[in-house]
Amino acid sequence: MTKNLVLAILLFVSLGSVADATVVVHLDVSEVPELADWGNKAKELIEEWHQRTSNLIPTKGFDVPTEVWLKIRKSNRGIAGTSGARITVSSGWIQKHPEDIGCVYHELVHVIQDYRRRVSGWLTEGIADYLRWAIYEGKSQDWFPFRDKPQGYRDSYQVAGGFFLWLESDRCPGIVNKLNTALRKRTYKDESFFKEETGHDRRALGGLCQR
Ligand SMILES: [Zn+2]
């Protein structure tokens, strides 16, 4: 095969994968053009994982956002944040931790959750970190931090992520999708959801989640 033919095939394959993406990503690196490569990698991450992640937490009749805005902000403060379908990442964080492309995956989950109202932080962040660390990063249960105290699993982020992995793999497969759907439909009730799904009171679950 000639070199040009190989290049043409590679170009075709890469154009094909972008055309197949179920999401349109608007990347803005105008404040920090030197981070364009990182921004493009993050854009590809979103194109690759948008549909996969949407498939993991589907809700009948609910359409996830298919347009995402990704902006790298010139700032030394914070890591990343999401408002609606707009993800912002701080340039200072990327410069210190260029390997942390997975923070964009966590924000992509927030875009897909699309709760459109305030939800308890440990639920929103726990689902995002369960999907990031257990599915996207492929970490096992042992990797997740554990708080040995009543309701310690609500300590948000990775702790709650590990709690959801434990529920999914041990007690209650499918619970993350049910929880996410209840949050989207506004039918979630703090006092009854976990009791109905797991058979255990929310307060007792922390004691069962020993490892
Ligand atoms: Zn978050």
PDB file of C-alpha atoms and ligand atoms in Angstrom:
ATOM      1  CA  MET A   1       0.000   0.000   0.000  1.00  0.00           C
ATOM      2  CA  THR A   2       1.346   3.426  -0.805  1.00  0.00           C
ATOM      3  CA  LYS A   3       1.874   5.894   1.976  1.00  0.00           C
ATOM      4  CA  ASN A   4      -0.758   8.221   0.498  1.00  0.00           C
ATOM      5  CA  LEU A   5      -3.347   5.472   0.353  1.00  0.00           C
ATOM      6  CA  VAL A   6      -2.691   4.600   4.007  1.00  0.00           C
ATOM      7  CA  LEU A   7      -3.070   8.272   4.929  1.00  0.00           C
ATOM      8  CA  ALA A   8      -6.297   8.512   2.919  1.00  0.00           C
ATOM      9  CA  ILE A   9      -7.715   5.452   4.709  1.00  0.00           C
ATOM     10  CA  LEU A  10      -6.692   6.805   8.112  1.00  0.00           C
ATOM     11  CA  LEU A  11      -8.317  10.135   7.305  1.00  0.00           C
ATOM     12  CA  PHE A  12     -11.488   8.376   6.168  1.00  0.00           C
ATOM     13  CA  VAL A  13     -11.595   6.237   9.330  1.00  0.00           C
ATOM     14  CA  SER A  14     -11.102   9.228  11.622  1.00  0.00           C
ATOM     15  CA  LEU A  15     -13.688  11.344   9.750  1.00  0.00           C
ATOM     16  CA  GLY A  16     -16.067   8.384   9.914  1.00  0.00           C
ATOM     17  CA  SER A  17     -15.778   8.097  13.696  1.00  0.00           C
ATOM     18  CA  VAL A  18     -16.457  11.819  14.175  1.00  0.00           C
ATOM     19  CA  ALA A  19     -19.439  11.707  11.794  1.00  0.00           C
ATOM     20  CA  ASP A  20     -20.861   8.773  13.795  1.00  0.00           C
ATOM     21  CA  ALA A  21     -20.659  10.651  17.086  1.00  0.00           C
ATOM     22  CA  THR A  22     -24.070  11.226  18.667  1.00  0.00           C
ATOM     23  CA  VAL A  23     -22.968  14.529  20.127  1.00  0.00           C
ATOM     24  CA  VAL A  24     -21.753  17.840  18.738  1.00  0.00           C
ATOM     25  CA  VAL A  25     -18.972  19.355  20.832  1.00  0.00           C
ATOM     26  CA  HIS A  26     -18.148  23.062  20.629  1.00  0.00           C
ATOM     27  CA  LEU A  27     -14.593  23.487  21.872  1.00  0.00           C
ATOM     28  CA  ASP A  28     -13.373  26.913  22.974  1.00  0.00           C
ATOM     29  CA  VAL A  29      -9.668  27.284  23.766  1.00  0.00           C
ATOM     30  CA  SER A  30      -9.494  30.948  22.772  1.00  0.00           C
ATOM     31  CA  GLU A  31      -8.264  32.019  26.249  1.00  0.00           C
ATOM     32  CA  VAL A  32      -5.482  29.413  26.270  1.00  0.00           C
ATOM     33  CA  PRO A  33      -4.621  28.359  22.696  1.00  0.00           C
ATOM     34  CA  GLU A  34      -1.524  26.554  24.010  1.00  0.00           C
ATOM     35  CA  LEU A  35      -3.902  23.962  25.507  1.00  0.00           C
ATOM     36  CA  ALA A  36      -5.585  23.202  22.157  1.00  0.00           C
ATOM     37  CA  ASP A  37      -4.167  19.643  22.051  1.00  0.00           C
ATOM     38  CA  TRP A  38      -5.550  18.851  25.506  1.00  0.00           C
ATOM     39  CA  GLY A  39      -8.863  20.427  24.507  1.00  0.00           C
ATOM     40  CA  ASN A  40      -9.068  18.300  21.365  1.00  0.00           C
ATOM     41  CA  LYS A  41      -8.382  15.141  23.370  1.00  0.00           C
ATOM     42  CA  ALA A  42     -11.154  16.128  25.784  1.00  0.00           C
ATOM     43  CA  LYS A  43     -13.490  16.759  22.829  1.00  0.00           C
ATOM     44  CA  GLU A  44     -12.720  13.270  21.479  1.00  0.00           C
ATOM     45  CA  LEU A  45     -13.376  11.787  24.924  1.00  0.00           C
ATOM     46  CA  ILE A  46     -16.845  13.347  24.912  1.00  0.00           C
ATOM     47  CA  GLU A  47     -17.540  12.116  21.362  1.00  0.00           C
ATOM     48  CA  GLU A  48     -16.434   8.601  22.302  1.00  0.00           C
ATOM     49  CA  TRP A  49     -18.238   8.320  25.649  1.00  0.00           C
ATOM     50  CA  HIS A  50     -21.427  10.347  25.228  1.00  0.00           C
ATOM     51  CA  GLN A  51     -23.553   7.538  23.785  1.00  0.00           C
ATOM     52  CA  ARG A  52     -21.951   4.779  25.868  1.00  0.00           C
ATOM     53  CA  THR A  53     -22.701   6.702  29.040  1.00  0.00           C
ATOM     54  CA  SER A  54     -26.209   7.663  27.919  1.00  0.00           C
ATOM     55  CA  ASN A  55     -26.849   3.945  27.311  1.00  0.00           C
ATOM     56  CA  LEU A  56     -25.822   3.092  30.885  1.00  0.00           C
ATOM     57  CA  ILE A  57     -28.350   5.465  32.447  1.00  0.00           C
ATOM     58  CA  PRO A  58     -31.288   5.604  30.029  1.00  0.00           C
ATOM     59  CA  THR A  59     -34.713   6.954  30.915  1.00  0.00           C
ATOM     60  CA  LYS A  60     -37.666   6.214  28.625  1.00  0.00           C
ATOM     61  CA  GLY A  61     -38.914   9.361  26.927  1.00  0.00           C
ATOM     62  CA  PHE A  62     -35.977  11.432  28.170  1.00  0.00           C
ATOM     63  CA  ASP A  63     -33.611  12.875  25.584  1.00  0.00           C
ATOM     64  CA  VAL A  64     -30.114  13.660  26.812  1.00  0.00           C
ATOM     65  CA  PRO A  65     -28.442  16.835  25.508  1.00  0.00           C
ATOM     66  CA  THR A  66     -26.688  16.127  22.213  1.00  0.00           C
ATOM     67  CA  GLU A  67     -24.784  19.397  22.056  1.00  0.00           C
ATOM     68  CA  VAL A  68     -21.997  20.107  24.537  1.00  0.00           C
ATOM     69  CA  TRP A  69     -19.925  23.272  25.003  1.00  0.00           C
ATOM     70  CA  LEU A  70     -16.411  22.706  26.338  1.00  0.00           C
ATOM     71  CA  LYS A  71     -14.397  25.749  27.347  1.00  0.00           C
ATOM     72  CA  ILE A  72     -10.926  25.902  28.824  1.00  0.00           C
ATOM     73  CA  ARG A  73     -10.856  28.971  31.031  1.00  0.00           C
ATOM     74  CA  LYS A  74      -7.647  30.850  31.818  1.00  0.00           C
ATOM     75  CA  SER A  75      -7.681  30.450  35.590  1.00  0.00           C
ATOM     76  CA  ASN A  76      -5.639  29.068  38.460  1.00  0.00           C
ATOM     77  CA  ARG A  77      -8.728  28.418  40.564  1.00  0.00           C
ATOM     78  CA  GLY A  78     -10.763  25.195  40.796  1.00  0.00           C
ATOM     79  CA  ILE A  79     -10.775  22.158  38.513  1.00  0.00           C
ATOM     80  CA  ALA A  80     -13.892  21.959  36.368  1.00  0.00           C
ATOM     81  CA  GLY A  81     -17.601  22.659  36.502  1.00  0.00           C
ATOM     82  CA  THR A  82     -20.756  22.161  34.494  1.00  0.00           C
ATOM     83  CA  SER A  83     -23.832  24.278  34.026  1.00  0.00           C
ATOM     84  CA  GLY A  84     -26.464  22.671  31.806  1.00  0.00           C
ATOM     85  CA  ALA A  85     -24.495  21.429  28.800  1.00  0.00           C
ATOM     86  CA  ARG A  86     -21.588  23.824  29.326  1.00  0.00           C
ATOM     87  CA  ILE A  87     -18.405  22.336  30.735  1.00  0.00           C
ATOM     88  CA  THR A  88     -15.606  24.594  31.894  1.00  0.00           C
ATOM     89  CA  VAL A  89     -12.109  23.395  32.846  1.00  0.00           C
ATOM     90  CA  SER A  90      -9.487  25.604  34.520  1.00  0.00           C
ATOM     91  CA  SER A  91      -6.205  25.971  32.637  1.00  0.00           C
ATOM     92  CA  GLY A  92      -4.216  25.949  35.889  1.00  0.00           C
ATOM     93  CA  TRP A  93      -5.484  22.475  36.765  1.00  0.00           C
ATOM     94  CA  ILE A  94      -4.636  21.117  33.300  1.00  0.00           C
ATOM     95  CA  GLN A  95      -1.150  22.610  33.460  1.00  0.00           C
ATOM     96  CA  LYS A  96      -0.537  20.970  36.857  1.00  0.00           C
ATOM     97  CA  HIS A  97      -2.322  17.685  36.030  1.00  0.00           C
ATOM     98  CA  PRO A  98      -2.325  17.179  32.239  1.00  0.00           C
ATOM     99  CA  GLU A  99      -3.015  13.447  32.798  1.00  0.00           C
ATOM    100  CA  ASP A 100      -6.381  14.188  34.426  1.00  0.00           C
ATOM    101  CA  ILE A 101      -8.438  14.066  31.219  1.00  0.00           C
ATOM    102  CA  GLY A 102     -10.975  11.938  33.143  1.00  0.00           C
ATOM    103  CA  CYS A 103     -12.216  15.062  34.955  1.00  0.00           C
ATOM    104  CA  VAL A 104     -13.934  15.898  31.650  1.00  0.00           C
ATOM    105  CA  TYR A 105     -15.674  12.505  31.755  1.00  0.00           C
ATOM    106  CA  HIS A 106     -17.041  13.321  35.243  1.00  0.00           C
ATOM    107  CA  GLU A 107     -18.417  16.617  33.870  1.00  0.00           C
ATOM    108  CA  LEU A 108     -19.885  14.832  30.827  1.00  0.00           C
ATOM    109  CA  VAL A 109     -21.905  12.662  33.235  1.00  0.00           C
ATOM    110  CA  HIS A 110     -23.372  15.858  34.736  1.00  0.00           C
ATOM    111  CA  VAL A 111     -24.423  16.996  31.247  1.00  0.00           C
ATOM    112  CA  ILE A 112     -26.113  13.610  30.673  1.00  0.00           C
ATOM    113  CA  GLN A 113     -27.739  13.520  34.157  1.00  0.00           C
ATOM    114  CA  ASP A 114     -29.458  16.767  33.160  1.00  0.00           C
ATOM    115  CA  TYR A 115     -31.502  17.023  36.406  1.00  0.00           C
ATOM    116  CA  ARG A 116     -32.379  20.686  35.757  1.00  0.00           C
ATOM    117  CA  ARG A 117     -32.814  21.366  39.490  1.00  0.00           C
ATOM    118  CA  ARG A 118     -30.900  21.077  42.750  1.00  0.00           C
ATOM    119  CA  VAL A 119     -30.242  17.498  43.839  1.00  0.00           C
ATOM    120  CA  SER A 120     -28.337  16.352  46.960  1.00  0.00           C
ATOM    121  CA  GLY A 121     -24.657  16.665  46.149  1.00  0.00           C
ATOM    122  CA  TRP A 122     -23.743  13.142  47.263  1.00  0.00           C
ATOM    123  CA  LEU A 123     -26.197  11.643  44.753  1.00  0.00           C
ATOM    124  CA  THR A 124     -25.151  13.815  41.793  1.00  0.00           C
ATOM    125  CA  GLU A 125     -21.435  13.501  42.504  1.00  0.00           C
ATOM    126  CA  GLY A 126     -21.629   9.862  43.616  1.00  0.00           C
ATOM    127  CA  ILE A 127     -23.234   8.799  40.324  1.00  0.00           C
ATOM    128  CA  ALA A 128     -20.714  10.860  38.325  1.00  0.00           C
ATOM    129  CA  ASP A 129     -17.766   9.389  40.220  1.00  0.00           C
ATOM    130  CA  TYR A 130     -19.167   5.823  40.098  1.00  0.00           C
ATOM    131  CA  LEU A 131     -19.349   6.097  36.301  1.00  0.00           C
ATOM    132  CA  ARG A 132     -16.000   7.852  36.031  1.00  0.00           C
ATOM    133  CA  TRP A 133     -13.911   5.592  38.262  1.00  0.00           C
ATOM    134  CA  ALA A 134     -15.656   2.213  37.956  1.00  0.00           C
ATOM    135  CA  ILE A 135     -16.606   2.360  34.260  1.00  0.00           C
ATOM    136  CA  TYR A 136     -14.414   4.938  32.466  1.00  0.00           C
ATOM    137  CA  GLU A 137     -11.231   4.465  34.537  1.00  0.00           C
ATOM    138  CA  GLY A 138     -11.923   0.774  35.273  1.00  0.00           C
ATOM    139  CA  LYS A 139     -11.106   0.808  39.002  1.00  0.00           C
ATOM    140  CA  SER A 140     -12.128  -2.096  41.253  1.00  0.00           C
ATOM    141  CA  GLN A 141     -13.989  -1.863  44.564  1.00  0.00           C
ATOM    142  CA  ASP A 142     -10.728  -1.960  46.583  1.00  0.00           C
ATOM    143  CA  TRP A 143      -9.578   1.271  44.968  1.00  0.00           C
ATOM    144  CA  PHE A 144     -12.489   3.361  46.281  1.00  0.00           C
ATOM    145  CA  PRO A 145     -12.055   5.121  49.636  1.00  0.00           C
ATOM    146  CA  PHE A 146     -14.360   3.902  52.411  1.00  0.00           C
ATOM    147  CA  ARG A 147     -15.619   5.817  55.471  1.00  0.00           C
ATOM    148  CA  ASP A 148     -16.284   3.508  58.395  1.00  0.00           C
ATOM    149  CA  LYS A 149     -19.018   5.541  60.085  1.00  0.00           C
ATOM    150  CA  PRO A 150     -22.828   5.669  59.922  1.00  0.00           C
ATOM    151  CA  GLN A 151     -23.854   6.953  56.501  1.00  0.00           C
ATOM    152  CA  GLY A 152     -20.183   7.535  55.691  1.00  0.00           C
ATOM    153  CA  TYR A 153     -21.063   6.641  52.096  1.00  0.00           C
ATOM    154  CA  ARG A 154     -22.606  10.089  51.712  1.00  0.00           C
ATOM    155  CA  ASP A 155     -19.165  11.682  51.922  1.00  0.00           C
ATOM    156  CA  SER A 156     -19.614  12.433  48.248  1.00  0.00           C
ATOM    157  CA  TYR A 157     -17.465  11.906  45.192  1.00  0.00           C
ATOM    158  CA  GLN A 158     -15.302   8.763  45.279  1.00  0.00           C
ATOM    159  CA  VAL A 159     -16.737   7.491  48.577  1.00  0.00           C
ATOM    160  CA  ALA A 160     -20.308   7.623  47.276  1.00  0.00           C
ATOM    161  CA  GLY A 161     -19.031   6.262  43.929  1.00  0.00           C
ATOM    162  CA  GLY A 162     -17.662   3.201  45.758  1.00  0.00           C
ATOM    163  CA  PHE A 163     -20.986   2.811  47.592  1.00  0.00           C
ATOM    164  CA  PHE A 164     -22.844   2.726  44.270  1.00  0.00           C
ATOM    165  CA  LEU A 165     -20.368   0.188  42.857  1.00  0.00           C
ATOM    166  CA  TRP A 166     -20.967  -1.988  45.939  1.00  0.00           C
ATOM    167  CA  LEU A 167     -24.771  -1.719  45.506  1.00  0.00           C
ATOM    168  CA  GLU A 168     -24.484  -2.489  41.780  1.00  0.00           C
ATOM    169  CA  SER A 169     -22.177  -5.483  42.198  1.00  0.00           C
ATOM    170  CA  ASP A 170     -23.398  -6.905  45.504  1.00  0.00           C
ATOM    171  CA  ARG A 171     -26.836  -5.810  46.629  1.00  0.00           C
ATOM    172  CA  CYS A 172     -28.903  -4.242  43.954  1.00  0.00           C
ATOM    173  CA  PRO A 173     -27.822  -4.424  40.282  1.00  0.00           C
ATOM    174  CA  GLY A 174     -29.433  -1.680  38.200  1.00  0.00           C
ATOM    175  CA  ILE A 175     -29.954   0.679  41.123  1.00  0.00           C
ATOM    176  CA  VAL A 176     -27.884   3.523  39.623  1.00  0.00           C
ATOM    177  CA  ASN A 177     -30.108   3.685  36.564  1.00  0.00           C
ATOM    178  CA  LYS A 178     -33.256   3.599  38.728  1.00  0.00           C
ATOM    179  CA  LEU A 179     -31.856   6.309  40.992  1.00  0.00           C
ATOM    180  CA  ASN A 180     -30.811   8.498  38.057  1.00  0.00           C
ATOM    181  CA  THR A 181     -34.227   8.070  36.436  1.00  0.00           C
ATOM    182  CA  ALA A 182     -36.003   8.966  39.711  1.00  0.00           C
ATOM    183  CA  LEU A 183     -33.852  12.097  39.977  1.00  0.00           C
ATOM    184  CA  ARG A 184     -34.605  13.085  36.379  1.00  0.00           C
ATOM    185  CA  LYS A 185     -38.350  12.507  36.840  1.00  0.00           C
ATOM    186  CA  ARG A 186     -38.349  14.163  40.274  1.00  0.00           C
ATOM    187  CA  THR A 187     -39.854  11.082  41.908  1.00  0.00           C
ATOM    188  CA  TYR A 188     -36.846  10.383  44.196  1.00  0.00           C
ATOM    189  CA  LYS A 189     -37.644  10.370  47.912  1.00  0.00           C
ATOM    190  CA  ASP A 190     -34.754  10.341  50.325  1.00  0.00           C
ATOM    191  CA  GLU A 191     -36.643   8.445  53.015  1.00  0.00           C
ATOM    192  CA  SER A 192     -38.035   5.627  50.839  1.00  0.00           C
ATOM    193  CA  PHE A 193     -35.952   5.095  47.676  1.00  0.00           C
ATOM    194  CA  PHE A 194     -33.158   2.980  49.164  1.00  0.00           C
ATOM    195  CA  LYS A 195     -35.541   1.062  51.430  1.00  0.00           C
ATOM    196  CA  GLU A 196     -37.747   0.117  48.478  1.00  0.00           C
ATOM    197  CA  GLU A 197     -34.850  -0.838  46.219  1.00  0.00           C
ATOM    198  CA  THR A 198     -32.570  -2.630  48.674  1.00  0.00           C
ATOM    199  CA  GLY A 199     -34.898  -3.729  51.462  1.00  0.00           C
ATOM    200  CA  HIS A 200     -32.722  -1.867  53.950  1.00  0.00           C
ATOM    201  CA  ASP A 201     -33.157   1.481  55.589  1.00  0.00           C
ATOM    202  CA  ARG A 202     -30.813   4.146  54.202  1.00  0.00           C
ATOM    203  CA  ARG A 203     -29.177   4.499  57.623  1.00  0.00           C
ATOM    204  CA  ALA A 204     -28.480   0.747  57.870  1.00  0.00           C
ATOM    205  CA  LEU A 205     -26.882   0.489  54.434  1.00  0.00           C
ATOM    206  CA  GLY A 206     -23.605   2.044  55.555  1.00  0.00           C
ATOM    207  CA  GLY A 207     -23.200  -0.722  58.162  1.00  0.00           C
ATOM    208  CA  LEU A 208     -23.770  -3.426  55.532  1.00  0.00           C
ATOM    209  CA  CYS A 209     -21.266  -1.878  53.141  1.00  0.00           C
ATOM    210  CA  GLN A 210     -18.212  -3.353  54.908  1.00  0.00           C
ATOM    211  CA  ARG A 211     -15.146  -4.318  52.984  1.00  0.00           C
TER     212      ARG A 211
HETATM  213 ZN    ZN B   1     -19.200  16.913  39.810  1.00  0.00          ZN
END
